[in-house]
Amino acid sequence: MKQKISPSLDAVVADIPDGARIMFGGFGGAGFPNNLIQALSRKGIKEITAISNNCGTREGELGIMFKNGQVRHVIAAFPGPHSNYFQECYAKGEVTCELVPQGILCERMRAAAAGLLGFYTTVGVGTEVANGKEERVIDGKRCILEKPIHADFALIKAEKADELGNLTYRLAARNFNPIMAMAASTTIVEVDEIVPVGSIEPENVITPAIFVHRIVQAKGLRYAG
Amino acid sequence: MKQKISPSLDAVVADIPDGARIMFGGFGGAGFPNNLIQALSRKGIKEITAISNNCGTREGELGIMFKNGQVRHVIAAFPGPHSNYFQECYAKGEVTCELVPQGILCERMRAAAAGLLGFYTTVGVGTEVANGKEERVIDGKRCILEKPIHADFALIKAEKADELGNLTYRLAARNFNPIMAMAASTTIVEVDEIVPVGSIEPENVITPAIFVHRIVQAKGLRYAG
Amino acid sequence: MPDKPRLSREQIAQRAARELTDGAYVNLGWGIPNLIADYLPKGITVYFHSENGILGMGRRARPGEEDYDLVDAMKVPVTLIPGASFFNQADAHLMTRGGHLDVAVLGGFQVSEKGDLANWKIPGSKGIGNIGGAMDISAGAKNLIVCMEHNTKDSAPKIVKQCSYPLTGIGCVNTIITDLAVIDVTKSGLVLREVAPGWSPEEVQAQTEAKLQVRGRVPEINLG
Amino acid sequence: MPDKPRLSREQIAQRAARELTDGAYVNLGWGIPNLIADYLPKGITVYFHSENGILGMGRRARPGEEDYDLVDAMKVPVTLIPGASFFNQADAHLMTRGGHLDVAVLGGFQVSEKGDLANWKIPGSKGIGNIGGAMDISAGAKNLIVCMEHNTKDSAPKIVKQCSYPLTGIGCVNTIITDLAVIDVTKSGLVLREVAPGWSPEEVQAQTEAKLQVRGRVPEINLG
């Protein structure tokens, strides 16, 4: 059996290079890989592109990465009024940001996961989001072409992993995590609990192990702010 | 609470009109809505467009619909060497068929479900499947444009439904059913068991009730042939 | 501007709640829409959808009951009703964009006479702004209701010929519910369906940049 | 045609099994590929994927053990290994098309020197044909191995300059394993990696329409 379990947070992120494109799961304070984010920041990574629904809250979630000036570009749906460090970086021009409608952010990541090269949607037609995108009419509807969003790494949070990497999520802490797990070249999951292979009912697996490359058990820091 | 449970197989398909576009779940003998198919055939429906991975086996699964000359057009990935009634109808020109790669069949239905107007894929490039489809190069890759497949009805099979229509599936009888449930205007599910609301753990629901419009309990006929 | 009472934010929500029917799947956006759940008509069950992957949200969690893995799109801890389900955010927006929700209710900065909606960014505001799920919801809703005040704090009309604010979606709004009126967006333009108690159609029109069509007698909004 | 022994179908499968590594996620197609699971090298675990939504298929079900809700893509009742999971058919093909499988092994009618594959329809055959999952698999596989006989029953070469059969995918094949050889498809053409015991590279070339490059000594296929 291939060993996917890593002994520590620091070890599991050690090879993520400066400039990497990284997806971060989580929404509304739930399902953020907070321990992985702390380890990544601690390691002193630089110049990353972050793909995330939002930009953290103060020093919580992704906030610390902006506070430390470790992010160069963000792809987000809701950078957030509470992400003061992002707002400061953005105002100073230290961070660029591509704003994407939330469902389209999901679909673009899923397209990457599914080996699709682009899709047409009515979402954003006639708005700022359509700027620079190909527009056409299909079946009488104006639509724009959206391209896949790939990433080198996804940092995600699940509740349980079995030793192979099959995952389950708790309540609404699922959110972006299963999509990002599928879309990145290397998916690293922080979990509350690692259980023996066979403990998760095959019908109840939410993220199949094929999408999970590294597992680390971490007690949950939580930034509800 | 809105009542989705129907008293009988015949009642639940009674209003499906001649000429309807209908999706049928199932793969490899598992997860076929056999009782609904029998009821639909019994009702004497005509001229339907069937969207299904295959065309049944002899008189099983969709086979009966071809035997009775009730299908005008099929969209399928694997019409099947065992579907002798389809083969006869096709040879006589009584049925037309659009052959679609299986994953693309899934994606086109999912695109309909997700409100997308089309997507680009490398699947089928340079093959018969690409005939008549728009081709272009994205990121150096040749790809073709595939359009959504909508349907008026989906007939699907699940293991359990709660009274609201939340569904779970047994083993590999899941297959196309959850995708078709999302893609059709009206989804009718045949289940082994109807359980009280709240019996299915919210995290274990596979098809949320929003996609299920009618429920009927049926003992499982099965055509393993 | 007539110095007459207008509906409160709660009353706008109360009026909007009457548009919901038994068994409906409904998404409520930020602001006034988020108050609607408190005013559901008696005897109906509505399945509230949250873009973070919940169907069947119940009331907000009481103090001590909060679970921060169970929050709505505003990060507020909520509860579930029986029959709830969880799914990922892509599927949550498959529901919004694919027309699976019966009703979506969003807040608004401006709505145009063609049903264009602007609700995500105020021109000249600092920062890049926040789109969130609003564009997917507005593009896909079968029935999109916008709840907002009829005028800005500076008394400018928010129902306009053409939006001057950055757009969220074009031709997407079905009904506008404000502190002065209920207005339907039709192919032939805006139709005044109801007015706030004590207001005449002419007085409402005077607060509105876009032309409001009046078809027969316009009843007053009934919150009963 | 030299009257020398060739590998059996089982031996082709046995050779192909040696391409699989511990922990690999693998899809096996119809025909010879379906025999591979019986020949896995000792001590490794391979997670077999089935396009109907299974990861972690085990051996075929024994008589009396069959569950017709648990079948592989060939409708054959199978078993599960610990750590298996189920998912819908769209996600199953997200895996095939998105490059998530480590290895896919398909049968073939023809492979061209550019790695084009034809495996779904024989020209002139009755009916419309069956594509199934083969086009998604061939388009997306990181490492696509084709297992087939080197020649048709009429002794015609199946490894050709250009496929005359309807195509499944273009430029998709990485390795061809036949009853005569193991051949890699490279940017510069086909490279002969191994030959069947007792066969020389020249003899294999004589059975092959496309040009086979030989780089140094070509070892014999070792099934040990």
mmCIF file of N, CA, C and O in Angstrom, chain B residues 80-135:
data_model
loop_
_atom_site.group_PDB
_atom_site.id
_atom_site.type_symbol
_atom_site.label_atom_id
_atom_site.label_comp_id
_atom_site.label_asym_id
_atom_site.label_seq_id
_atom_site.Cartn_x
_atom_site.Cartn_y
_atom_site.Cartn_z
ATOM 1 N N GLY B 80 -25.509 -1.492 -27.586
ATOM 2 C CA GLY B 80 -25.372 -2.832 -27.037
ATOM 3 C C GLY B 80 -25.583 -3.944 -28.031
ATOM 4 O O GLY B 80 -26.532 -3.920 -28.803
ATOM 5 N N PRO B 81 -24.692 -4.902 -27.977
ATOM 6 C CA PRO B 81 -24.830 -6.046 -28.864
ATOM 7 C C PRO B 81 -26.030 -6.918 -28.466
ATOM 8 O O PRO B 81 -26.518 -7.693 -29.275
ATOM 9 N N HIS B 82 -26.482 -6.762 -27.220
ATOM 10 C CA HIS B 82 -27.548 -7.648 -26.741
ATOM 11 C C HIS B 82 -28.937 -7.076 -26.961
ATOM 12 O O HIS B 82 -29.926 -7.675 -26.599
ATOM 13 N N SER B 83 -28.997 -5.866 -27.491
ATOM 14 C CA SER B 83 -30.307 -5.259 -27.661
ATOM 15 C C SER B 83 -30.843 -5.595 -29.043
ATOM 16 O O SER B 83 -30.828 -4.773 -29.959
ATOM 17 N N ASN B 84 -31.287 -6.834 -29.195
ATOM 18 C CA ASN B 84 -31.677 -7.277 -30.530
ATOM 19 C C ASN B 84 -32.864 -6.483 -31.089
ATOM 20 O O ASN B 84 -32.927 -6.210 -32.273
ATOM 21 N N TYR B 85 -33.781 -6.073 -30.209
ATOM 22 C CA TYR B 85 -34.933 -5.311 -30.719
ATOM 23 C C TYR B 85 -34.499 -3.945 -31.223
ATOM 24 O O TYR B 85 -34.969 -3.456 -32.249
ATOM 25 N N PHE B 86 -33.587 -3.300 -30.507
ATOM 26 C CA PHE B 86 -33.039 -2.038 -31.023
ATOM 27 C C PHE B 86 -32.365 -2.270 -32.367
ATOM 28 O O PHE B 86 -32.580 -1.517 -33.319
ATOM 29 N N GLN B 87 -31.530 -3.308 -32.425
ATOM 30 C CA GLN B 87 -30.785 -3.563 -33.657
ATOM 31 C C GLN B 87 -31.728 -3.747 -34.843
ATOM 32 O O GLN B 87 -31.485 -3.230 -35.937
ATOM 33 N N GLU B 88 -32.816 -4.468 -34.608
ATOM 34 C CA GLU B 88 -33.804 -4.676 -35.683
ATOM 35 C C GLU B 88 -34.441 -3.357 -36.108
ATOM 36 O O GLU B 88 -34.564 -3.059 -37.296
ATOM 37 N N CYS B 89 -34.885 -2.581 -35.122
ATOM 38 C CA CYS B 89 -35.520 -1.295 -35.428
ATOM 39 C C CYS B 89 -34.551 -0.382 -36.176
ATOM 40 O O CYS B 89 -34.926 0.324 -37.115
ATOM 41 N N TYR B 90 -33.283 -0.403 -35.741
ATOM 42 C CA TYR B 90 -32.286 0.463 -36.343
ATOM 43 C C TYR B 90 -32.026 0.032 -37.789
ATOM 44 O O TYR B 90 -31.951 0.881 -38.700
ATOM 45 N N ALA B 91 -31.913 -1.267 -37.992
ATOM 46 C CA ALA B 91 -31.657 -1.788 -39.345
ATOM 47 C C ALA B 91 -32.805 -1.424 -40.288
ATOM 48 O O ALA B 91 -32.592 -1.131 -41.462
ATOM 49 N N LYS B 92 -34.027 -1.443 -39.775
ATOM 50 C CA LYS B 92 -35.194 -1.110 -40.604
ATOM 51 C C LYS B 92 -35.401 0.391 -40.759
ATOM 52 O O LYS B 92 -36.323 0.825 -41.451
ATOM 53 N N GLY B 93 -34.573 1.172 -40.051
ATOM 54 C CA GLY B 93 -34.716 2.633 -40.150
ATOM 55 C C GLY B 93 -35.876 3.175 -39.337
ATOM 56 O O GLY B 93 -36.302 4.313 -39.523
ATOM 57 N N GLU B 94 -36.387 2.378 -38.419
ATOM 58 C CA GLU B 94 -37.513 2.849 -37.597
ATOM 59 C C GLU B 94 -37.050 3.682 -36.408
ATOM 60 O O GLU B 94 -37.843 4.384 -35.775
ATOM 61 N N VAL B 95 -35.779 3.536 -36.081
ATOM 62 C CA VAL B 95 -35.194 4.290 -34.965
ATOM 63 C C VAL B 95 -33.918 4.944 -35.453
ATOM 64 O O VAL B 95 -33.123 4.311 -36.154
ATOM 65 N N THR B 96 -33.728 6.209 -35.097
ATOM 66 C CA THR B 96 -32.446 6.844 -35.348
ATOM 67 C C THR B 96 -31.653 6.848 -34.048
ATOM 68 O O THR B 96 -32.220 6.700 -32.966
ATOM 69 N N CYS B 97 -30.337 7.004 -34.172
ATOM 70 C CA CYS B 97 -29.496 6.908 -32.980
ATOM 71 C C CYS B 97 -28.351 7.898 -33.057
ATOM 72 O O CYS B 97 -27.673 7.984 -34.086
ATOM 73 N N GLU B 98 -28.166 8.654 -31.992
ATOM 74 C CA GLU B 98 -26.956 9.472 -31.853
ATOM 75 C C GLU B 98 -26.038 8.771 -30.868
ATOM 76 O O GLU B 98 -26.405 8.531 -29.721
ATOM 77 N N LEU B 99 -24.850 8.439 -31.362
ATOM 78 C CA LEU B 99 -23.887 7.719 -30.539
ATOM 79 C C LEU B 99 -22.971 8.738 -29.864
ATOM 80 O O LEU B 99 -22.390 9.598 -30.530
ATOM 81 N N VAL B 100 -22.852 8.651 -28.554
ATOM 82 C CA VAL B 100 -22.112 9.646 -27.764
ATOM 83 C C VAL B 100 -21.150 8.919 -26.838
ATOM 84 O O VAL B 100 -21.540 7.940 -26.194
ATOM 85 N N PRO B 101 -19.904 9.377 -26.736
ATOM 86 C CA PRO B 101 -19.004 8.751 -25.756
ATOM 87 C C PRO B 101 -19.625 8.844 -24.359
ATOM 88 O O PRO B 101 -20.233 9.851 -24.005
ATOM 89 N N GLN B 102 -19.427 7.795 -23.586
ATOM 90 C CA GLN B 102 -20.181 7.652 -22.336
ATOM 91 C C GLN B 102 -19.972 8.796 -21.334
ATOM 92 O O GLN B 102 -20.925 9.275 -20.711
ATOM 93 N N GLY B 103 -18.727 9.209 -21.162
ATOM 94 C CA GLY B 103 -18.476 10.301 -20.222
ATOM 95 C C GLY B 103 -19.036 11.615 -20.745
ATOM 96 O O GLY B 103 -19.486 12.463 -19.972
ATOM 97 N N ILE B 104 -19.009 11.773 -22.055
ATOM 98 C CA ILE B 104 -19.556 12.987 -22.667
ATOM 99 C C ILE B 104 -21.077 12.979 -22.557
ATOM 100 O O ILE B 104 -21.700 14.023 -22.354
ATOM 101 N N LEU B 105 -21.678 11.819 -22.652
ATOM 102 C CA LEU B 105 -23.118 11.702 -22.398
ATOM 103 C C LEU B 105 -23.427 12.215 -20.993
ATOM 104 O O LEU B 105 -24.348 13.024 -20.795
ATOM 105 N N CYS B 106 -22.635 11.784 -20.023
ATOM 106 C CA CYS B 106 -22.813 12.261 -18.638
ATOM 107 C C CYS B 106 -22.631 13.776 -18.551
ATOM 108 O O CYS B 106 -23.439 14.474 -17.936
ATOM 109 N N GLU B 107 -21.565 14.269 -19.148
ATOM 110 C CA GLU B 107 -21.263 15.706 -19.045
ATOM 111 C C GLU B 107 -22.303 16.560 -19.746
ATOM 112 O O GLU B 107 -22.614 17.658 -19.303
ATOM 113 N N ARG B 108 -22.815 16.064 -20.854
ATOM 114 C CA ARG B 108 -23.837 16.852 -21.568
ATOM 115 C C ARG B 108 -25.120 16.926 -20.751
ATOM 116 O O ARG B 108 -25.808 17.946 -20.733
ATOM 117 N N MET B 109 -25.445 15.840 -20.062
ATOM 118 C CA MET B 109 -26.611 15.885 -19.173
ATOM 119 C C MET B 109 -26.329 16.788 -17.980
ATOM 120 O O MET B 109 -27.162 17.583 -17.570
ATOM 121 N N ARG B 110 -25.109 16.676 -17.442
ATOM 122 C CA ARG B 110 -24.774 17.536 -16.305
ATOM 123 C C ARG B 110 -24.779 19.012 -16.712
ATOM 124 O O ARG B 110 -25.188 19.882 -15.939
ATOM 125 N N ALA B 111 -24.333 19.312 -17.930
ATOM 126 C CA ALA B 111 -24.358 20.697 -18.411
ATOM 127 C C ALA B 111 -25.793 21.217 -18.436
ATOM 128 O O ALA B 111 -26.063 22.355 -18.030
ATOM 129 N N ALA B 112 -26.713 20.380 -18.885
ATOM 130 C CA ALA B 112 -28.129 20.768 -18.867
ATOM 131 C C ALA B 112 -28.564 21.040 -17.431
ATOM 132 O O ALA B 112 -29.232 22.035 -17.138
ATOM 133 N N ALA B 113 -28.173 20.163 -16.526
ATOM 134 C CA ALA B 113 -28.545 20.314 -15.119
ATOM 135 C C ALA B 113 -27.979 21.594 -14.526
ATOM 136 O O ALA B 113 -28.621 22.246 -13.710
ATOM 137 N N ALA B 114 -26.774 21.936 -14.944
ATOM 138 C CA ALA B 114 -26.037 23.039 -14.325
ATOM 139 C C ALA B 114 -26.248 24.365 -15.042
ATOM 140 O O ALA B 114 -25.610 25.359 -14.700
ATOM 141 N N GLY B 115 -27.120 24.390 -16.044
ATOM 142 C CA GLY B 115 -27.372 25.644 -16.745
ATOM 143 C C GLY B 115 -26.206 26.112 -17.597
ATOM 144 O O GLY B 115 -26.039 27.305 -17.813
ATOM 145 N N LEU B 116 -25.388 25.183 -18.075
ATOM 146 C CA LEU B 116 -24.292 25.544 -18.976
ATOM 147 C C LEU B 116 -24.760 25.328 -20.410
ATOM 148 O O LEU B 116 -25.588 24.453 -20.681
ATOM 149 N N LEU B 117 -24.202 26.088 -21.341
ATOM 150 C CA LEU B 117 -24.703 26.029 -22.718
ATOM 151 C C LEU B 117 -23.840 25.207 -23.652
ATOM 152 O O LEU B 117 -24.186 25.025 -24.825
ATOM 153 N N GLY B 118 -22.730 24.714 -23.163
ATOM 154 C CA GLY B 118 -21.861 23.886 -23.994
ATOM 155 C C GLY B 118 -20.491 23.825 -23.367
ATOM 156 O O GLY B 118 -20.185 24.612 -22.457
ATOM 157 N N PHE B 119 -19.687 22.866 -23.822
ATOM 158 C CA PHE B 119 -18.320 22.769 -23.300
ATOM 159 C C PHE B 119 -17.416 22.186 -24.371
ATOM 160 O O PHE B 119 -17.877 21.532 -25.308
ATOM 161 N N TYR B 120 -16.121 22.451 -24.208
ATOM 162 C CA TYR B 120 -15.125 21.935 -25.139
ATOM 163 C C TYR B 120 -14.413 20.735 -24.540
ATOM 164 O O TYR B 120 -14.027 20.753 -23.371
ATOM 165 N N THR B 121 -14.246 19.712 -25.375
ATOM 166 C CA THR B 121 -13.572 18.496 -24.931
ATOM 167 C C THR B 121 -12.689 17.956 -26.038
ATOM 168 O O THR B 121 -12.973 18.143 -27.226
ATOM 169 N N THR B 122 -11.643 17.265 -25.636
ATOM 170 C CA THR B 122 -10.785 16.582 -26.608
ATOM 171 C C THR B 122 -11.361 15.217 -26.993
ATOM 172 O O THR B 122 -10.908 14.608 -27.958
ATOM 173 N N VAL B 123 -12.349 14.750 -26.214
ATOM 174 C CA VAL B 123 -12.912 13.414 -26.469
ATOM 175 C C VAL B 123 -13.618 13.400 -27.821
ATOM 176 O O VAL B 123 -14.486 14.238 -28.077
ATOM 177 N N GLY B 124 -13.251 12.480 -28.651
ATOM 178 C CA GLY B 124 -13.917 12.328 -29.947
ATOM 179 C C GLY B 124 -13.269 13.111 -31.072
ATOM 180 O O GLY B 124 -13.666 12.967 -32.230
ATOM 181 N N VAL B 125 -12.279 13.946 -30.757
ATOM 182 C CA VAL B 125 -11.601 14.719 -31.811
ATOM 183 C C VAL B 125 -10.988 13.752 -32.826
ATOM 184 O O VAL B 125 -10.354 12.768 -32.447
ATOM 185 N N GLY B 126 -11.208 14.017 -34.076
ATOM 186 C CA GLY B 126 -10.644 13.186 -35.126
ATOM 187 C C GLY B 126 -11.421 11.910 -35.382
ATOM 188 O O GLY B 126 -11.005 11.076 -36.182
ATOM 189 N N THR B 127 -12.548 11.738 -34.680
ATOM 190 C CA THR B 127 -13.353 10.526 -34.854
ATOM 191 C C THR B 127 -14.720 10.889 -35.456
ATOM 192 O O THR B 127 -15.049 12.064 -35.604
ATOM 193 N N GLU B 128 -15.515 9.863 -35.751
ATOM 194 C CA GLU B 128 -16.868 10.066 -36.291
ATOM 195 C C GLU B 128 -17.714 10.979 -35.411
ATOM 196 O O GLU B 128 -18.601 11.684 -35.878
ATOM 197 N N VAL B 129 -17.443 10.892 -34.100
ATOM 198 C CA VAL B 129 -18.215 11.665 -33.130
ATOM 199 C C VAL B 129 -18.085 13.171 -33.366
ATOM 200 O O VAL B 129 -18.965 13.948 -33.007
ATOM 201 N N ALA B 130 -16.982 13.586 -33.981
ATOM 202 C CA ALA B 130 -16.739 15.011 -34.203
ATOM 203 C C ALA B 130 -17.474 15.554 -35.419
ATOM 204 O O ALA B 130 -17.562 16.777 -35.601
ATOM 205 N N ASN B 131 -18.033 14.639 -36.223
ATOM 206 C CA ASN B 131 -18.693 15.086 -37.459
ATOM 207 C C ASN B 131 -19.785 16.108 -37.164
ATOM 208 O O ASN B 131 -20.670 15.872 -36.349
ATOM 209 N N GLY B 132 -19.687 17.248 -37.857
ATOM 210 C CA GLY B 132 -20.717 18.259 -37.731
ATOM 211 C C GLY B 132 -20.599 19.118 -36.488
ATOM 212 O O GLY B 132 -21.415 20.009 -36.270
ATOM 213 N N LYS B 133 -19.583 18.843 -35.664
ATOM 214 C CA LYS B 133 -19.417 19.655 -34.458
ATOM 215 C C LYS B 133 -18.338 20.703 -34.671
ATOM 216 O O LYS B 133 -17.373 20.480 -35.395
ATOM 217 N N GLU B 134 -18.506 21.846 -34.019
ATOM 218 C CA GLU B 134 -17.517 22.904 -34.089
ATOM 219 C C GLU B 134 -16.199 22.418 -33.494
ATOM 220 O O GLU B 134 -16.182 21.845 -32.422
ATOM 221 N N GLU B 135 -15.119 22.634 -34.233
ATOM 222 C CA GLU B 135 -13.803 22.260 -33.695
ATOM 223 C C GLU B 135 -12.928 23.499 -33.590
ATOM 224 O O GLU B 135 -12.980 24.385 -34.429
#
